[in-house]
Amino acid sequence: MRVKILGCSGGIGGNTLRTTSLLVDDDILIDAGTGVNDLSLEALAAIDHVFITHAHLDHIACLPFMLDSVGDRRSTPLTMHATRATEDVIRKHIFNWQIWPDFSEIPTPENPFLRFHTIEVGTPIEIGQRRITALPANHSVPAVGYQLDDIDSGNSLVFSGDTTSCDALWEVVNTIAKLRYLLIEAAFPDSERELAILSKHFCPSLLLTELSKLDSNPDILVTHAKPGLYAQIEKELLQGAGDRNISMLQADAVLHF
């Protein structure tokens, strides 16, 4: 599997800061933040599936624009995969004919640009030789992470999505035999620890404590740093990393597993 990081910032600005989106091979997105904006029309039209972690704008901002831009270039609907709770929020507050047209009815309900597929935590979905499974997460709104498995090689990548401490996540992660990459968030520096707790995000001290529950030793790539705080978050993480292989995730990085 090939995962390109389209965006991994906790905000926007300049030419480098784009919010969360991961392109899996050429046809799957994990979240649809502002990083999607850099894709060509041809690349957008090639995406068949979007797996959403949660309904916050930094993770779904480009989904409505994608459908408007390339829906008529496709012969089949784009499938949005999400839990029922997240799907309900997106239906009610985005595709509601007030904020944006309901593309699950356009151009016709029988042949729309968008279809919704409800997923359950722990139930895998296979697309070709790729398996994608929603994982538990603990955020300020209903949320999940995702486990990506290459069926041929048996290698795996886990993306936490937005989360704070979540024992149920580690119970699953510690059963993964060949975990190559763990993408996990740290939105704030330790000076804003209380804000991290309130908003159900990690800061370095919280994340490093949480990583003590991880039994394996994958490459740990940290996402979602707020603009202007990246260097401080990185410094604090590296100071406490110990033997863990921790680094900050970069936009445009490509991960193979």
Short mmCIF file of C-alpha atoms in Angstrom, two decimals:
data_model
loop_
_atom_site.label_atom_id
_atom_site.label_comp_id
_atom_site.label_asym_id
_atom_site.label_seq_id
_atom_site.Cartn_x
_atom_site.Cartn_y
_atom_site.Cartn_z
CA MET A 1 0.00 0.00 0.00
CA ARG A 2 1.05 3.56 -0.63
CA VAL A 3 -0.13 6.43 1.55
CA LYS A 4 0.61 10.02 0.57
CA ILE A 5 0.11 12.68 3.22
CA LEU A 6 -1.90 15.46 1.59
CA GLY A 7 -2.32 17.38 4.83
CA CYS A 8 -1.42 16.82 8.48
CA SER A 9 -1.58 20.25 10.14
CA GLY A 10 -3.93 21.48 12.81
CA GLY A 11 -4.59 24.59 10.72
CA ILE A 12 -3.86 26.40 7.48
CA GLY A 13 -1.45 29.07 6.27
CA GLY A 14 1.25 29.73 3.73
CA ASN A 15 2.18 27.08 1.20
CA THR A 16 2.69 24.18 3.59
CA LEU A 17 -0.07 24.06 6.21
CA ARG A 18 -2.99 21.91 5.12
CA THR A 19 -5.47 20.03 7.27
CA THR A 20 -5.84 16.30 7.52
CA SER A 21 -6.12 14.04 4.51
CA LEU A 22 -4.33 10.84 3.48
CA LEU A 23 -4.42 9.46 -0.07
CA VAL A 24 -4.26 5.67 -0.13
CA ASP A 25 -2.95 4.47 -3.49
CA ASP A 26 -4.97 6.53 -5.98
CA ASP A 27 -8.57 5.77 -5.05
CA ILE A 28 -9.08 6.09 -1.28
CA LEU A 29 -9.00 9.10 1.04
CA ILE A 30 -8.77 8.96 4.80
CA ASP A 31 -10.44 12.25 5.73
CA ALA A 32 -10.89 15.14 3.33
CA GLY A 33 -9.27 18.19 4.86
CA THR A 34 -7.76 21.07 2.92
CA GLY A 35 -4.82 18.97 1.72
CA VAL A 36 -7.17 17.56 -0.92
CA ASN A 37 -7.09 20.95 -2.64
CA ASP A 38 -3.68 20.19 -4.19
CA LEU A 39 -4.98 17.24 -6.22
CA SER A 40 -5.73 17.67 -9.92
CA LEU A 41 -9.23 17.21 -11.29
CA GLU A 42 -8.12 13.88 -12.74
CA ALA A 43 -6.81 12.72 -9.36
CA LEU A 44 -9.98 13.86 -7.61
CA ALA A 45 -12.15 12.00 -10.10
CA ALA A 46 -10.17 8.80 -9.47
CA ILE A 47 -11.12 8.70 -5.77
CA ASP A 48 -13.87 6.15 -5.15
CA HIS A 49 -13.92 6.02 -1.34
CA VAL A 50 -13.56 8.54 1.50
CA PHE A 51 -13.27 7.24 5.06
CA ILE A 52 -14.12 9.95 7.60
CA THR A 53 -12.78 9.89 11.17
CA HIS A 54 -15.16 12.55 12.49
CA ALA A 55 -17.21 15.53 11.35
CA HIS A 56 -15.01 18.47 12.34
CA LEU A 57 -14.37 20.86 9.45
CA ASP A 58 -10.61 20.35 9.30
CA HIS A 59 -11.29 16.72 8.37
CA ILE A 60 -14.16 17.16 5.90
CA ALA A 61 -13.73 20.64 4.39
CA CYS A 62 -12.95 19.50 0.84
CA LEU A 63 -15.54 16.74 0.58
CA PRO A 64 -18.37 19.06 -0.58
CA PHE A 65 -16.08 20.75 -3.13
CA MET A 66 -14.82 17.43 -4.49
CA LEU A 67 -18.33 16.36 -5.32
CA ASP A 68 -19.16 19.67 -6.95
CA SER A 69 -15.93 19.64 -8.97
CA VAL A 70 -15.78 16.10 -10.32
CA GLY A 71 -19.10 14.40 -9.63
CA ASP A 72 -20.05 14.73 -13.28
CA ARG A 73 -16.75 13.14 -14.35
CA ARG A 74 -17.56 9.88 -12.61
CA SER A 75 -19.76 6.98 -13.71
CA THR A 76 -20.40 5.75 -10.14
CA PRO A 77 -21.07 7.54 -6.85
CA LEU A 78 -18.27 8.47 -4.50
CA THR A 79 -18.74 6.44 -1.30
CA MET A 80 -18.36 8.20 2.05
CA HIS A 81 -17.69 5.70 4.85
CA ALA A 82 -18.38 6.85 8.41
CA THR A 83 -20.05 5.74 11.61
CA ARG A 84 -23.76 6.43 11.92
CA ALA A 85 -23.14 9.26 14.38
CA THR A 86 -20.70 11.03 12.04
CA GLU A 87 -22.85 10.40 8.99
CA ASP A 88 -25.86 11.93 10.75
CA VAL A 89 -23.92 15.12 11.55
CA ILE A 90 -22.65 15.48 7.98
CA ARG A 91 -26.10 14.86 6.50
CA LYS A 92 -27.75 17.34 8.87
CA HIS A 93 -25.19 20.14 8.79
CA ILE A 94 -23.42 19.91 5.41
CA PHE A 95 -25.47 18.16 2.71
CA ASN A 96 -28.71 19.81 3.79
CA TRP A 97 -29.49 22.17 0.84
CA GLN A 98 -28.63 25.16 3.06
CA ILE A 99 -24.89 24.85 3.65
CA TRP A 100 -24.41 22.70 0.53
CA PRO A 101 -26.58 20.72 -1.91
CA ASP A 102 -27.42 17.15 -0.99
CA PHE A 103 -25.28 15.28 -3.49
CA SER A 104 -26.83 11.99 -2.42
CA GLU A 105 -29.82 13.20 -4.49
CA ILE A 106 -27.96 14.92 -7.35
CA PRO A 107 -28.33 14.48 -10.28
CA THR A 108 -30.98 11.91 -9.27
CA PRO A 109 -31.57 9.85 -6.12
CA GLU A 110 -31.12 6.73 -8.26
CA ASN A 111 -27.76 7.83 -9.68
CA PRO A 112 -26.23 10.35 -7.24
CA PHE A 113 -22.75 11.78 -6.98
CA LEU A 114 -22.49 10.62 -3.33
CA ARG A 115 -23.60 7.59 -1.40
CA PHE A 116 -23.26 6.99 2.32
CA HIS A 117 -21.99 3.73 3.77
CA THR A 118 -22.32 3.23 7.52
CA ILE A 119 -19.40 1.51 9.21
CA GLU A 120 -18.95 -0.08 12.62
CA VAL A 121 -15.88 0.00 14.84
CA GLY A 122 -14.03 -3.28 14.46
CA THR A 123 -15.72 -4.39 11.24
CA PRO A 124 -13.23 -4.49 8.34
CA ILE A 125 -13.93 -3.39 4.78
CA GLU A 126 -11.90 -4.97 1.97
CA ILE A 127 -11.20 -2.99 -1.21
CA GLY A 128 -9.02 -5.07 -3.49
CA GLN A 129 -6.03 -6.28 -1.47
CA ARG A 130 -6.54 -3.58 1.17
CA ARG A 131 -8.40 -3.90 4.44
CA ILE A 132 -9.61 -0.84 6.34
CA THR A 133 -11.03 -1.11 9.86
CA ALA A 134 -12.43 1.63 12.10
CA LEU A 135 -10.73 1.79 15.51
CA PRO A 136 -11.90 3.31 18.80
CA ALA A 137 -11.07 6.94 19.50
CA ASN A 138 -11.96 9.42 22.24
CA HIS A 139 -12.65 12.95 21.02
CA SER A 140 -15.04 15.83 21.69
CA VAL A 141 -17.42 14.45 19.04
CA PRO A 142 -18.02 10.86 17.91
CA ALA A 143 -14.78 9.77 16.25
CA VAL A 144 -12.77 6.80 15.06
CA GLY A 145 -9.27 6.02 13.90
CA TYR A 146 -8.41 3.61 11.10
CA GLN A 147 -6.25 0.53 10.66
CA LEU A 148 -4.98 -0.03 7.12
CA ASP A 149 -3.77 -3.52 6.25
CA ASP A 150 -2.02 -4.66 3.10
CA ILE A 151 -3.51 -8.13 2.72
CA ASP A 152 -0.64 -9.45 0.60
CA SER A 153 2.23 -8.41 2.88
CA GLY A 154 0.39 -8.41 6.21
CA ASN A 155 1.84 -4.98 7.03
CA SER A 156 -0.31 -2.38 8.77
CA LEU A 157 -0.62 1.35 9.42
CA VAL A 158 -2.75 2.87 12.17
CA PHE A 159 -4.06 6.44 12.09
CA SER A 160 -5.50 7.56 15.41
CA GLY A 161 -7.59 10.40 14.04
CA ASP A 162 -8.26 13.05 16.68
CA THR A 163 -8.22 11.46 20.11
CA THR A 164 -7.13 11.72 23.70
CA SER A 165 -6.43 8.80 26.04
CA CYS A 166 -8.25 5.70 24.79
CA ASP A 167 -7.45 2.30 26.29
CA ALA A 168 -9.73 0.58 23.78
CA LEU A 169 -7.50 1.82 20.95
CA TRP A 170 -4.38 0.21 22.44
CA GLU A 171 -6.19 -3.06 23.08
CA VAL A 172 -6.64 -3.35 19.32
CA VAL A 173 -3.29 -1.89 18.27
CA ASN A 174 -1.40 -4.34 20.50
CA THR A 175 -2.90 -7.27 18.57
CA ILE A 176 -1.51 -6.08 15.20
CA ALA A 177 1.28 -8.41 14.15
CA LYS A 178 3.18 -6.22 11.68
CA LEU A 179 2.52 -2.58 12.57
CA ARG A 180 4.84 -0.46 10.44
CA TYR A 181 3.49 3.03 11.13
CA LEU A 182 1.48 4.72 13.87
CA LEU A 183 0.15 8.15 12.92
CA ILE A 184 -1.06 9.87 16.06
CA GLU A 185 -1.88 13.42 16.99
CA ALA A 186 -0.38 16.02 19.32
CA ALA A 187 -2.20 19.29 18.75
CA PHE A 188 -0.79 21.46 21.55
CA PRO A 189 2.50 21.96 23.47
CA ASP A 190 2.65 21.14 27.15
CA SER A 191 2.12 24.81 28.03
CA GLU A 192 -1.44 24.31 26.77
CA ARG A 193 -2.01 20.96 28.47
CA GLU A 194 -5.32 22.05 30.02
CA LEU A 195 -6.64 23.13 26.63
CA ALA A 196 -5.57 19.78 25.19
CA ILE A 197 -7.47 17.96 27.94
CA LEU A 198 -10.55 20.15 27.51
CA SER A 199 -10.66 19.67 23.73
CA LYS A 200 -9.71 15.97 23.93
CA HIS A 201 -6.44 16.26 22.07
CA PHE A 202 -2.91 15.27 23.05
CA CYS A 203 0.04 17.42 24.06
CA PRO A 204 3.51 15.80 24.25
CA SER A 205 3.34 14.78 27.92
CA LEU A 206 -0.10 13.24 27.48
CA LEU A 207 0.92 11.46 24.29
CA LEU A 208 4.17 10.09 25.73
CA THR A 209 2.25 8.69 28.71
CA GLU A 210 -0.23 7.10 26.35
CA LEU A 211 2.52 5.53 24.25
CA SER A 212 3.64 3.56 27.29
CA LYS A 213 0.61 1.36 26.55
CA LEU A 214 1.98 0.46 23.10
CA ASP A 215 3.70 -2.95 23.09
CA SER A 216 5.30 -2.81 19.62
CA ASN A 217 7.85 -0.39 18.17
CA PRO A 218 6.56 1.09 14.90
CA ASP A 219 7.62 4.36 13.36
CA ILE A 220 5.53 6.97 15.21
CA LEU A 221 4.58 9.98 13.11
CA VAL A 222 2.92 12.87 14.93
CA THR A 223 0.18 14.91 13.24
CA HIS A 224 -2.21 17.81 13.85
CA ALA A 225 0.20 20.32 15.42
CA LYS A 226 -1.37 23.76 15.60
CA PRO A 227 0.23 26.41 13.35
CA GLY A 228 3.04 28.26 15.07
CA LEU A 229 3.44 25.57 17.74
CA TYR A 230 5.07 22.88 15.59
CA ALA A 231 8.66 23.46 16.76
CA GLN A 232 7.74 23.49 20.45
CA ILE A 233 5.66 20.32 20.15
CA GLU A 234 8.47 18.60 18.26
CA LYS A 235 11.08 19.63 20.86
CA GLU A 236 8.98 18.36 23.76
CA LEU A 237 8.24 15.06 22.04
CA LEU A 238 11.86 14.38 21.19
CA GLN A 239 13.00 15.21 24.72
CA GLY A 240 10.76 12.50 26.12
CA ALA A 241 10.84 9.94 23.30
CA GLY A 242 13.41 7.62 24.84
CA ASP A 243 13.85 4.56 22.61
CA ARG A 244 10.72 5.33 20.61
CA ASN A 245 11.20 6.30 16.96
CA ILE A 246 9.12 9.50 16.97
CA SER A 247 9.11 12.24 14.36
CA MET A 248 6.72 14.90 13.09
CA LEU A 249 4.70 13.92 10.05
CA GLN A 250 5.29 16.08 6.99
CA ALA A 251 2.86 16.99 4.23
CA ASP A 252 3.78 15.29 0.93
CA ALA A 253 5.46 12.39 2.76
CA VAL A 254 4.84 9.01 1.15
CA LEU A 255 4.63 5.85 3.26
CA HIS A 256 4.94 2.36 1.76
CA PHE A 257 4.01 -0.77 3.67
#
